[in-house]
CSV table of C-alpha atoms and ligand atoms in Angstrom, one decimal:
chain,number,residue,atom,x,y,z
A,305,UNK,CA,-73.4,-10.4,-170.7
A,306,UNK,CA,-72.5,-13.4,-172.8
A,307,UNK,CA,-69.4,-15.7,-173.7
A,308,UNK,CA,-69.0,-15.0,-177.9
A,309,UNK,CA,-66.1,-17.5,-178.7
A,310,UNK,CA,-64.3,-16.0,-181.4
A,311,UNK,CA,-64.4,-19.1,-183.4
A,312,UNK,CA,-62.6,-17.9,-186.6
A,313,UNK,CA,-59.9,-16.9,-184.6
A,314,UNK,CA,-59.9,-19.8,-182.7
A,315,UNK,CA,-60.0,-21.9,-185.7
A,316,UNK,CA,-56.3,-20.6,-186.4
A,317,UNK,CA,-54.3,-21.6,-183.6
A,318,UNK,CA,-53.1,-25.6,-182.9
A,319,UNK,CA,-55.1,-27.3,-180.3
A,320,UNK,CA,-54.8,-27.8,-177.9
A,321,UNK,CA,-54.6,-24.4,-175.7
A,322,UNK,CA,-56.4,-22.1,-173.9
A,323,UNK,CA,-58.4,-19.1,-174.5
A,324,UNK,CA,-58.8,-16.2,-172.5
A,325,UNK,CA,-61.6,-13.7,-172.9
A,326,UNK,CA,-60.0,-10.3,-171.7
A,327,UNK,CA,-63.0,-8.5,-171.7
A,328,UNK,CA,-64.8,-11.1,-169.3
A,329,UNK,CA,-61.8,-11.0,-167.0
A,330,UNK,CA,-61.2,-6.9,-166.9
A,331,UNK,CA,-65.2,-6.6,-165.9
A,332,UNK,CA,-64.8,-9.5,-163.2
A,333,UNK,CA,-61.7,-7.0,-162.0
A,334,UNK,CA,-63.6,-4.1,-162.3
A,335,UNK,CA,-66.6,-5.8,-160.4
A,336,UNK,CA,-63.9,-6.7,-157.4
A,337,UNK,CA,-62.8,-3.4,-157.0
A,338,UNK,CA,-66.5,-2.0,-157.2
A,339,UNK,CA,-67.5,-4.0,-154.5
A,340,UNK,CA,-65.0,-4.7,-152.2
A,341,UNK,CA,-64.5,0.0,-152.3
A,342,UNK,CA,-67.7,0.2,-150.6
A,343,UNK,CA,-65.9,-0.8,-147.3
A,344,UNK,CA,-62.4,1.8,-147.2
A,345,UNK,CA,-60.8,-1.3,-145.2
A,346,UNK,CA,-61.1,-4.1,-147.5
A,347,UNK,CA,-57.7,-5.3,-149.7
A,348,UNK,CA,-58.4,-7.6,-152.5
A,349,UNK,CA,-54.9,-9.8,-153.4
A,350,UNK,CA,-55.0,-12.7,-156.0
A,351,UNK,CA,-54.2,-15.7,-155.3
A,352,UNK,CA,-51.7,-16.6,-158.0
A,353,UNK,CA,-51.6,-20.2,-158.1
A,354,UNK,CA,-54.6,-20.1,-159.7
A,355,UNK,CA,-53.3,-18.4,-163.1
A,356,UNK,CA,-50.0,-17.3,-163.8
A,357,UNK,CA,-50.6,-16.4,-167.4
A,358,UNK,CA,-48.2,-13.4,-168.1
A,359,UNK,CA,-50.9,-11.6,-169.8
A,360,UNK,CA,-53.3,-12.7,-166.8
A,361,UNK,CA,-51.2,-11.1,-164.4
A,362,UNK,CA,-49.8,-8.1,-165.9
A,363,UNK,CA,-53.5,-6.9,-166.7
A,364,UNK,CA,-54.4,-8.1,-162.4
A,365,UNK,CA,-51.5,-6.3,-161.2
A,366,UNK,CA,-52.2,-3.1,-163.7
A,367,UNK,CA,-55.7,-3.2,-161.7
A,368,UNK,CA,-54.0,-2.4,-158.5
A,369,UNK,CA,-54.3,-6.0,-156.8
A,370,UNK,CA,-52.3,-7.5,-154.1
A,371,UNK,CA,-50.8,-10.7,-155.0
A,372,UNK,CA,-51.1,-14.1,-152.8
A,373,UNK,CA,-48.3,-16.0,-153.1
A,374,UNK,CA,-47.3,-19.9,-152.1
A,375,UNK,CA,-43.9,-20.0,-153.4
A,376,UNK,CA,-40.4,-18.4,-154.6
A,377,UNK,CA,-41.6,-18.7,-158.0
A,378,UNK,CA,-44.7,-17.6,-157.5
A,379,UNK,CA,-43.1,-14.3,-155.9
A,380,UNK,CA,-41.0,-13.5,-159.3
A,381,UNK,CA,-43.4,-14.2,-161.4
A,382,UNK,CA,-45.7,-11.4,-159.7
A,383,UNK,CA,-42.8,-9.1,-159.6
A,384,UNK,CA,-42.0,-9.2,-163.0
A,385,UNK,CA,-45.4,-8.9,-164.0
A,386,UNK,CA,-45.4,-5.4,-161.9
A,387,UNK,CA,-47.4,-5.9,-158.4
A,388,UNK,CA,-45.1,-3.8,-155.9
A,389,UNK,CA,-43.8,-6.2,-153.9
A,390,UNK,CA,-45.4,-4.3,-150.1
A,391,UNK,CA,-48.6,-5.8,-152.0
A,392,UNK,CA,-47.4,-9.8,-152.0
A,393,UNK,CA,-48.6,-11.9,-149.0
A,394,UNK,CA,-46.5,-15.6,-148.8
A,395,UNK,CA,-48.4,-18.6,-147.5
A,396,UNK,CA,-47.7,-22.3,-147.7
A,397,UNK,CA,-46.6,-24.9,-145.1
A,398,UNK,CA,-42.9,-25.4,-146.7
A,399,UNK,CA,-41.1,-22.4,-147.3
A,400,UNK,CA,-37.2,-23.3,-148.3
A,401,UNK,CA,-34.7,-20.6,-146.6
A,402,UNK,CA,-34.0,-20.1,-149.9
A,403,UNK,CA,-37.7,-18.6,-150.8
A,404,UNK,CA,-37.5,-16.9,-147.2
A,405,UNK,CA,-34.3,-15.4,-148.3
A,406,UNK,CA,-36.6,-13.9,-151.6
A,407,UNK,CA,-39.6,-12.6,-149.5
A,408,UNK,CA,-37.3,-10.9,-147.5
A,409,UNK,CA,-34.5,-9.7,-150.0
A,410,UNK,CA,-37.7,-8.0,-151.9
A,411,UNK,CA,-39.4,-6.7,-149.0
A,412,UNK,CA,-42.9,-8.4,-149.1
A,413,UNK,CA,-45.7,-7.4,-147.1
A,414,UNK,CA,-46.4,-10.7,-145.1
A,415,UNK,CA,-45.2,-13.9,-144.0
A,416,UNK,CA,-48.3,-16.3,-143.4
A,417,UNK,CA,-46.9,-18.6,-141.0
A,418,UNK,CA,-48.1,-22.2,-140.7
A,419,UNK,CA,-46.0,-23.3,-137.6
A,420,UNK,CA,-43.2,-22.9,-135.0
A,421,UNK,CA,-40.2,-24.5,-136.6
A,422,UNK,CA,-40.8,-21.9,-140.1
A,423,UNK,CA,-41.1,-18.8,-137.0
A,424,UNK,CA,-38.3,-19.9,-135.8
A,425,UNK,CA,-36.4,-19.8,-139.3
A,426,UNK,CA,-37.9,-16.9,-140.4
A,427,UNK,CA,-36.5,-15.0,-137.9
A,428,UNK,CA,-32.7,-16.6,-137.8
A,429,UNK,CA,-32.7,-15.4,-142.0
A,430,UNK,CA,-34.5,-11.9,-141.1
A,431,UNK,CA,-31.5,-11.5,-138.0
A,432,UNK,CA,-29.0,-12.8,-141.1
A,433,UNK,CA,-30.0,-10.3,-143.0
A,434,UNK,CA,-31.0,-7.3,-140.4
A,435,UNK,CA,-34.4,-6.7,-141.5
A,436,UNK,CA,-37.9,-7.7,-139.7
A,437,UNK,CA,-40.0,-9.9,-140.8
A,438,UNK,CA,-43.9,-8.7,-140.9
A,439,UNK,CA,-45.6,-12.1,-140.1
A,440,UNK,CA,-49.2,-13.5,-139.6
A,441,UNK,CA,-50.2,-17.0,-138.4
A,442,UNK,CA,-52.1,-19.2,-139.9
A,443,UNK,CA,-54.7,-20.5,-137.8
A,444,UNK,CA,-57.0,-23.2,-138.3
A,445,UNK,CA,-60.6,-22.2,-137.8
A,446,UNK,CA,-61.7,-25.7,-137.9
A,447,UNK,CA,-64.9,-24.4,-140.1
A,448,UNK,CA,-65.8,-27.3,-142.4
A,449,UNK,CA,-66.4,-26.0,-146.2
A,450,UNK,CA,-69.3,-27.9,-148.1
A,451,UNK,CA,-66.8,-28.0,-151.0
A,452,UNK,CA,-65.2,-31.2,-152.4
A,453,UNK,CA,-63.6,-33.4,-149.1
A,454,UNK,CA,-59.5,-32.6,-151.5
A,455,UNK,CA,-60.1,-28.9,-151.5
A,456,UNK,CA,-61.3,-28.3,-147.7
A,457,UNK,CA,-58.2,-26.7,-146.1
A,458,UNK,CA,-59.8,-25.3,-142.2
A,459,UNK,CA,-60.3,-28.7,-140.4
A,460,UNK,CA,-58.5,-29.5,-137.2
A,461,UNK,CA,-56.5,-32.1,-138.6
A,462,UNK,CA,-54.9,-30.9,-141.8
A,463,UNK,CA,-51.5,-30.1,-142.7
A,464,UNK,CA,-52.4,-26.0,-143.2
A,465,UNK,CA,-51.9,-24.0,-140.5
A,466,UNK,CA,-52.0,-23.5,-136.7
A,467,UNK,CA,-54.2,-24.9,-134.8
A,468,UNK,CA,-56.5,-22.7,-132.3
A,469,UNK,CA,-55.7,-24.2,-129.1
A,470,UNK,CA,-51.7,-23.0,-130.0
A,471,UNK,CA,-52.3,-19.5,-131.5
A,472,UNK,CA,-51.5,-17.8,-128.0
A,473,UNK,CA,-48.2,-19.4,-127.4
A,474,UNK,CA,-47.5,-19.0,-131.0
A,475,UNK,CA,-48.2,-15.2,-130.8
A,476,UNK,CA,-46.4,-15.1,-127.5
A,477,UNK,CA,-43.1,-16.4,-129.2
A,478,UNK,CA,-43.4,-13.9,-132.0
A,479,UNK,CA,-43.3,-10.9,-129.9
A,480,UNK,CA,-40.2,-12.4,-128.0
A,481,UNK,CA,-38.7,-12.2,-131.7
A,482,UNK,CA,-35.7,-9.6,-132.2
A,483,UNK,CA,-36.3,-10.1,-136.2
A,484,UNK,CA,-39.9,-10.8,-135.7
A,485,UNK,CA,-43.1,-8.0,-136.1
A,486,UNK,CA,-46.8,-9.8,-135.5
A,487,UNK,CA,-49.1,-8.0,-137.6
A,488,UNK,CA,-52.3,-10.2,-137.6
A,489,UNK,CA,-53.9,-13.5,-137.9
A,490,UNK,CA,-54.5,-15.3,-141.6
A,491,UNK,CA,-57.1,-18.1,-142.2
A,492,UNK,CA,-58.6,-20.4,-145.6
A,493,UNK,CA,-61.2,-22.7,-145.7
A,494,UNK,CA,-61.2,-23.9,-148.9
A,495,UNK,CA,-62.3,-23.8,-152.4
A,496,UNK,CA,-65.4,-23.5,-154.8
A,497,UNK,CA,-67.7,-22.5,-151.6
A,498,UNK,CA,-70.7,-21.4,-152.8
A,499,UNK,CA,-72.7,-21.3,-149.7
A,500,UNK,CA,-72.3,-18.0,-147.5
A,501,UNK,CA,-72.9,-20.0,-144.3
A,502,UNK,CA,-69.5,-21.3,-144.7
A,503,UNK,CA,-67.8,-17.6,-144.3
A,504,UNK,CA,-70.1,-16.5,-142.0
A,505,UNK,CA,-69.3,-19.5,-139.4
A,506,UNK,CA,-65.6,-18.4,-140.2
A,507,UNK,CA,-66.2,-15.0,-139.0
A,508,UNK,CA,-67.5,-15.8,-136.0
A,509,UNK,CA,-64.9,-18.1,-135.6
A,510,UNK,CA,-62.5,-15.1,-135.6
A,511,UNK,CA,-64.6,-12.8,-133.7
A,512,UNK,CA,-64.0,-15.1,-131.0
A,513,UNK,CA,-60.3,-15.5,-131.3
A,514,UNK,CA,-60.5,-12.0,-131.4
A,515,UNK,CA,-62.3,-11.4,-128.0
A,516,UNK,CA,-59.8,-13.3,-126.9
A,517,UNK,CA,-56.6,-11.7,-128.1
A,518,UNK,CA,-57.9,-8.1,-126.8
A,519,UNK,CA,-58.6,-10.0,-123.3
A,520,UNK,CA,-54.8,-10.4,-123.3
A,521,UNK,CA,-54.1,-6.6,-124.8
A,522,UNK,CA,-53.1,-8.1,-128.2
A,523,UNK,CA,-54.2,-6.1,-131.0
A,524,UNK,CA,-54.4,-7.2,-134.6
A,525,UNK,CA,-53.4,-4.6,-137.6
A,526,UNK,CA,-54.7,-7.1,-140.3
A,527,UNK,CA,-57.0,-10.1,-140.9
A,528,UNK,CA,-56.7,-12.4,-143.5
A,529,UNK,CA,-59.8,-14.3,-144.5
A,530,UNK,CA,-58.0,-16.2,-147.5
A,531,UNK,CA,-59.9,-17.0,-150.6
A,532,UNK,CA,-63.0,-19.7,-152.0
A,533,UNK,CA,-65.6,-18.1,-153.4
A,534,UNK,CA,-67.0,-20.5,-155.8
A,535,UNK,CA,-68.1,-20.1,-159.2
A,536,UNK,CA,-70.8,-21.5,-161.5
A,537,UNK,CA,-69.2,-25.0,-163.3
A,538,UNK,CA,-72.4,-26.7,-164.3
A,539,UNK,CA,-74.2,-22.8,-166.0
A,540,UNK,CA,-71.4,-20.6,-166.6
A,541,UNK,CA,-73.5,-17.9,-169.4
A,542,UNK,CA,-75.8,-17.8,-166.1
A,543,UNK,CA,-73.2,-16.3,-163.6
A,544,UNK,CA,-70.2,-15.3,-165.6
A,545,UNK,CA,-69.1,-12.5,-162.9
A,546,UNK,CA,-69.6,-14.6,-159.4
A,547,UNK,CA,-71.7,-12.4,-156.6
A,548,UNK,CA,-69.0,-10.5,-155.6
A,549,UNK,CA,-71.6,-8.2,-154.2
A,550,UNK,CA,-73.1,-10.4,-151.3
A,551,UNK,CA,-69.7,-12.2,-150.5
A,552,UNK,CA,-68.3,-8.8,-149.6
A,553,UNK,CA,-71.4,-7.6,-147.8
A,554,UNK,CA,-71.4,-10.9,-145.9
A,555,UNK,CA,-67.8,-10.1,-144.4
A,556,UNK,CA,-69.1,-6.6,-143.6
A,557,UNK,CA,-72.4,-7.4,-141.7
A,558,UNK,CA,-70.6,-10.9,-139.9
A,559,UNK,CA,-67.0,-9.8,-138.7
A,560,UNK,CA,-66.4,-7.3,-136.2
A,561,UNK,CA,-63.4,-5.2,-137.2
A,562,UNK,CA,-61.9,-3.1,-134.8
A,563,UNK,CA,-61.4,0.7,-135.5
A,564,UNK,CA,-58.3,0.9,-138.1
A,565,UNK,CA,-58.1,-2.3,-138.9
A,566,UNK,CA,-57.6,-4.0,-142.5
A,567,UNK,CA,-59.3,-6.8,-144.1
A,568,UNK,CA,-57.4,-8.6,-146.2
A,569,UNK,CA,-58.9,-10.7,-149.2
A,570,UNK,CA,-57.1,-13.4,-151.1
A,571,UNK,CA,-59.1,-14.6,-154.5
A,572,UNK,CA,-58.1,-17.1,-157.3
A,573,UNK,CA,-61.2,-19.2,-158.7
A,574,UNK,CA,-63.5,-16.5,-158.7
A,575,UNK,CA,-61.2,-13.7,-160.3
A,576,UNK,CA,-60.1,-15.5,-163.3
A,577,UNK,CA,-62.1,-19.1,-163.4
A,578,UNK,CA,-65.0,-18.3,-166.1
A,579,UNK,CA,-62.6,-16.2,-168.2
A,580,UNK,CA,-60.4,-19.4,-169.4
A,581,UNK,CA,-61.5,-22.0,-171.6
A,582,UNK,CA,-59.9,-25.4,-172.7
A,583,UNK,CA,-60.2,-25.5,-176.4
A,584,UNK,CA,-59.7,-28.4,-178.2
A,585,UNK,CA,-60.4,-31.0,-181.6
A,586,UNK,CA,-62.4,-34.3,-181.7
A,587,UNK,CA,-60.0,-36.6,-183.2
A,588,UNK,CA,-62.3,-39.5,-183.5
A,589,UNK,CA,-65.8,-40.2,-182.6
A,590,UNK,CA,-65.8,-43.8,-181.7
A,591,UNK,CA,-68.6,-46.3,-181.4
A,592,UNK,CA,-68.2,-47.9,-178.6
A,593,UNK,CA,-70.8,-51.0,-177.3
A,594,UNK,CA,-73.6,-48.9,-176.0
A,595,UNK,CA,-72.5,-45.8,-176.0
A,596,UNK,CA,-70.3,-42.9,-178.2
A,597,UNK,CA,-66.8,-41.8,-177.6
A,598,UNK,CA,-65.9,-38.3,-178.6
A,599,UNK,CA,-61.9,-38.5,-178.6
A,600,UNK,CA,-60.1,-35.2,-178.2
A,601,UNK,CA,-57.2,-33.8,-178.6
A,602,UNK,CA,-56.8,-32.1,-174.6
A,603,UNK,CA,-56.5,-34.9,-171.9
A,604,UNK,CA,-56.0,-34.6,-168.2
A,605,UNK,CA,-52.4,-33.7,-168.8
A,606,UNK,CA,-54.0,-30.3,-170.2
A,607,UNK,CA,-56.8,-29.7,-167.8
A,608,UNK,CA,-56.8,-32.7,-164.3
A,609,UNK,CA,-59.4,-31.0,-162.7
A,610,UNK,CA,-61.9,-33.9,-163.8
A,611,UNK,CA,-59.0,-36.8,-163.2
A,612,UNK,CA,-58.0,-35.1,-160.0
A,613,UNK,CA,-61.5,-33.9,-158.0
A,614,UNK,CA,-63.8,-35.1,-160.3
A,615,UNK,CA,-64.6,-31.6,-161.2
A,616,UNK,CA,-67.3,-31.1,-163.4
A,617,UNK,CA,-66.7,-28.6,-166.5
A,618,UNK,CA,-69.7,-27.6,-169.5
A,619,UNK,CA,-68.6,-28.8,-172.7
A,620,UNK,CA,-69.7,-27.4,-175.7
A,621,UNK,CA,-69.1,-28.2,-179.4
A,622,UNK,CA,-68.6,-25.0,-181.3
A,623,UNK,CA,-68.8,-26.1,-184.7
A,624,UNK,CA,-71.8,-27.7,-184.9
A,625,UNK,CA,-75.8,-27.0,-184.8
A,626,UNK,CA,-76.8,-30.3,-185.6
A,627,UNK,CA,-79.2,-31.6,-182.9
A,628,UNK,CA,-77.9,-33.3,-180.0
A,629,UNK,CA,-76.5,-36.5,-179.2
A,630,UNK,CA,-74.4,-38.4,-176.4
A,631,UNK,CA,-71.1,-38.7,-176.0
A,632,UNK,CA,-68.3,-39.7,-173.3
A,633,UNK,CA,-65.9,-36.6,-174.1
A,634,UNK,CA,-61.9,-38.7,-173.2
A,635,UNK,CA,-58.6,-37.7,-173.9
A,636,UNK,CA,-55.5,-39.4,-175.8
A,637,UNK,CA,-53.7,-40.2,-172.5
A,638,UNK,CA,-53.4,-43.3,-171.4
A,639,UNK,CA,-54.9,-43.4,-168.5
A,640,UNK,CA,-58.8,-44.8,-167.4
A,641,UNK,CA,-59.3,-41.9,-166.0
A,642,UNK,CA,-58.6,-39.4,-168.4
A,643,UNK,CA,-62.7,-38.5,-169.6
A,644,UNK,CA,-63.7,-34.8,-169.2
A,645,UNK,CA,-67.3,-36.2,-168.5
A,646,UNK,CA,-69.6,-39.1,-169.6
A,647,UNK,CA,-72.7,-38.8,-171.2
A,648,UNK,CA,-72.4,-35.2,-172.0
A,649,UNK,CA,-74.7,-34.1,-174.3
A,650,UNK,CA,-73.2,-31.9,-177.7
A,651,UNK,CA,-74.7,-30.9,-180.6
A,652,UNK,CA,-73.9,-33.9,-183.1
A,653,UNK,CA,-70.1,-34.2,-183.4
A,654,UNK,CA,-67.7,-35.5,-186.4
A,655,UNK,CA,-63.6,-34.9,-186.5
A,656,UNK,CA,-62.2,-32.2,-186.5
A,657,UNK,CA,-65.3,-29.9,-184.5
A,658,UNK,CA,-64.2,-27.6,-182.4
A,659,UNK,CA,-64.4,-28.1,-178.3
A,660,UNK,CA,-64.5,-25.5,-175.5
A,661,UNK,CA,-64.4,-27.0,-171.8
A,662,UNK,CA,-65.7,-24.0,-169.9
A,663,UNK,CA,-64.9,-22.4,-166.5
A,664,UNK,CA,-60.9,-23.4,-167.0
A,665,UNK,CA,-59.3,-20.6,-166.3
A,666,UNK,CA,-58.1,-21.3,-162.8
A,667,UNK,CA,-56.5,-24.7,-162.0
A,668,UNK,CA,-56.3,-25.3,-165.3
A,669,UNK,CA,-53.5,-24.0,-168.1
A,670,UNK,CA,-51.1,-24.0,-164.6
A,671,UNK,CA,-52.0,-27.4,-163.5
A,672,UNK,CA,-50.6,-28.8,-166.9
A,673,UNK,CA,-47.8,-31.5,-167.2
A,674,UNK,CA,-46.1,-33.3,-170.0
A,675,UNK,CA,-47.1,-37.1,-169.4
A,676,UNK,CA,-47.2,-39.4,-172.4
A,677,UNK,CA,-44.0,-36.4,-173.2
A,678,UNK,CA,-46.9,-33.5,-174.5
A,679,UNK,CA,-46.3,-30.4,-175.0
A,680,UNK,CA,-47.3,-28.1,-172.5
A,681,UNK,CA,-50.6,-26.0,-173.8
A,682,UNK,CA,-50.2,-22.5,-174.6
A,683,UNK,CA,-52.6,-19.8,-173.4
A,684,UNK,CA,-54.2,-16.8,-175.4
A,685,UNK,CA,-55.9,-13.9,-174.7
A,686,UNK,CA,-58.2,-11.8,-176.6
B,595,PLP,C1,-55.5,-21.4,-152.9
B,595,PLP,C2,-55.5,-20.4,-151.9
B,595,PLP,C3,-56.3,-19.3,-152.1
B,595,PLP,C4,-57.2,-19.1,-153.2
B,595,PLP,O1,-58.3,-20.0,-153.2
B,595,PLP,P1,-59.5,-19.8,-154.3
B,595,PLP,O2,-60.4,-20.9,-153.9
B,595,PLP,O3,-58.9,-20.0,-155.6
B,595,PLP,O4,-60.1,-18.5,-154.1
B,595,PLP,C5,-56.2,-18.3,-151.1
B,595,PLP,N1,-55.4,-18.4,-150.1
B,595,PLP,C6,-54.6,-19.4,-149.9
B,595,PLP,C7,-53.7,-19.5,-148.7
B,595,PLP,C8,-54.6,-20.5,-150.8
B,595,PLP,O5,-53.8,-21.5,-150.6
């Protein structure tokens, strides 16, 4: 399979914005469900912070995925879009009572828990409003990701989660709970992992928690293993679908799932990264001391994943076939660190050449904000 950009198409719309390639994104969908329907216990939600796109998650939720949610927003945006709401899971370590109030008002399958004071919260709104409250704690596996040190999320000391040495009393409070039903335990490393190790020390991780639980007659209906399976920045044409295939498999052969039990996936980068592209203008190619400037017409207030992690997106320049030269590719903001990359190679570039910034499509058109009072991008699919 191959990325085509649709460059007459493209060429019609006022940059800068984002481009969607629906096909690419229905047969990473259609890869999911292939993969993770080999094991009849395996639940695949997305993790919506990723990409909220209407389009984006209309076409997800048509696809019969759960939805991972970390706010009230979050929660009607994937309603509206039409995922049932007994699919939506709701993590994050600040819930408002008033985002409580929503999870519960709809009916949503889960509460991901991330401490004591929230249990003790949810359970006063759940009494307020006679219902129960399906909940799951967090825990903190303390499995180190080999990701970027901003995007590891499992270490002891973090502000996600519970930690391991508290996950009895915490489950012992819950099933004091009048308002209160424990259904299993939820975990999340991190992000853009591309090494398996990684998941497989998290497995064993829980089978041990696990062990432990059954030692004390406590049985789990669910297990959340969160999201971060990486995807290919630096050679996206090479891996356009990530290996769903062997990050499945690796859950299957490592964690020890007890008879009737679910497994509960929650994916963002690797559903809808590679789909989404930044696509952009040079403005001005500028001659700088030693070295070229391509100006564009995206900065980090369009895509901050280079600003903010120093992420690393391909670059490409769609409008030209002249040989290649070097260029710093920077935006208009004005900020030092607003440069997409430095010394990227692109095919000789003049004003007005088109620019795609690959692998954008999650953590990207979301992330956007209106410094230096831009307008928001828009996004497009087709
Ligand atoms: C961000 C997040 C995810 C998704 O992470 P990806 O790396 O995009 O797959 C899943 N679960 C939780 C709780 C998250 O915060």
């Amino acid at each position: 399979m191959n990325y085509q950009f649709p460059l007459e198409r493209l060429s019609a719309y006022q940059t800068p914005f984002y481009y969607y390639d629906l096909d690419l994104l229905t047969q990473t969908l259609d890869c999911i469900t292939k993969e993770a329907s080999r094991y009849g216990n395996f639940h695949v939600h997305y993790a919506v912070k990723a990409n909220v796109n209407p389009r984006v998650l209309s076409l997800i939720a048509q696809k019969n995925f759960g939805a991972d949610c970390v706010s009230g927003g979050e929660i009607e945006a994937v309603l509206k879009a039409g995922f049932p709401a007994n699919k939506i899971v709701f993590a994050g370590v600040g819930k408002s009572d008033k985002e409580i109030r929503l999870g519960l008002r709809t009916g949503i399958a889960c509460f991901n828990v991330e401490s004591v004071p929230e249990l003790e919260v949810i359970n006063q709104l759940a009494q307020r409003q006679h219902c129960i409250a399906n909940v799951a704690f967090r825990i903190n596996p303390n499995v180190g990701a080999h990701t970027h040190a901003n995007i590891t999320t499992g270490l002891a000391e973090n502000k996600f989660g519970i930690s391991m040495n508290d996950m009895d009393k915490v489950i012992d409070m819950a099933l004091q709970m009048k308002n209160i039903k424990f259904t299993g335990l939820h975990f999340h490393i991190g992000s853009q992992i591309l090494v398996m190790d990684d998941f497989i020390a998290l497995c064993q991780r829980i089978n041990e928690l696990q062990d432990k639980l059954e030692a004390r007659g406590i049985h789990l209906e669910n297990i959340n293993v969160g999201g971060g399976l990486g995807i290919d920045y630096k050679q996206p044409d090479k891996n356009l679908i990530p290996d769903f295939a062997t990050y499945f498999a690796t859950y299957a052969e490592h964690l020890n799932l007890r008879k009737g039990q679910e497994l509960h996936f929650e994916l963002g980068r690797s559903v809808v990264g590679q789909c989404g592209a930044l696509i952009s203008r040079v403005l001005y190619v500028k001659q700088g001391t030693n070295k070229q400037f391509a100006i564009l017409d995206a900065g980090f207030t369009d895509l901050i994943r280079p600003a903010l992690y120093h992420a690393h997106h391909l670059i490409e320049n769609l409008s030209s076939d002249a040989p290649k030269k070097r260029y710093d590719v920077v935006g208009p903001i004005c900020e030092s660190t607003d440069v997409f990359d430095k010394n990227v190679k692109l095919n000789e570039t003049k004003r007005g050449d088109i620019i795609a910034i690959r692998s954008a499509g999650a953590y990207g058109e979301i992330m956007a904000s209106q410094y230096n009072c831009r307008k928001l991008p828009k996004g497009y699919l087709f």
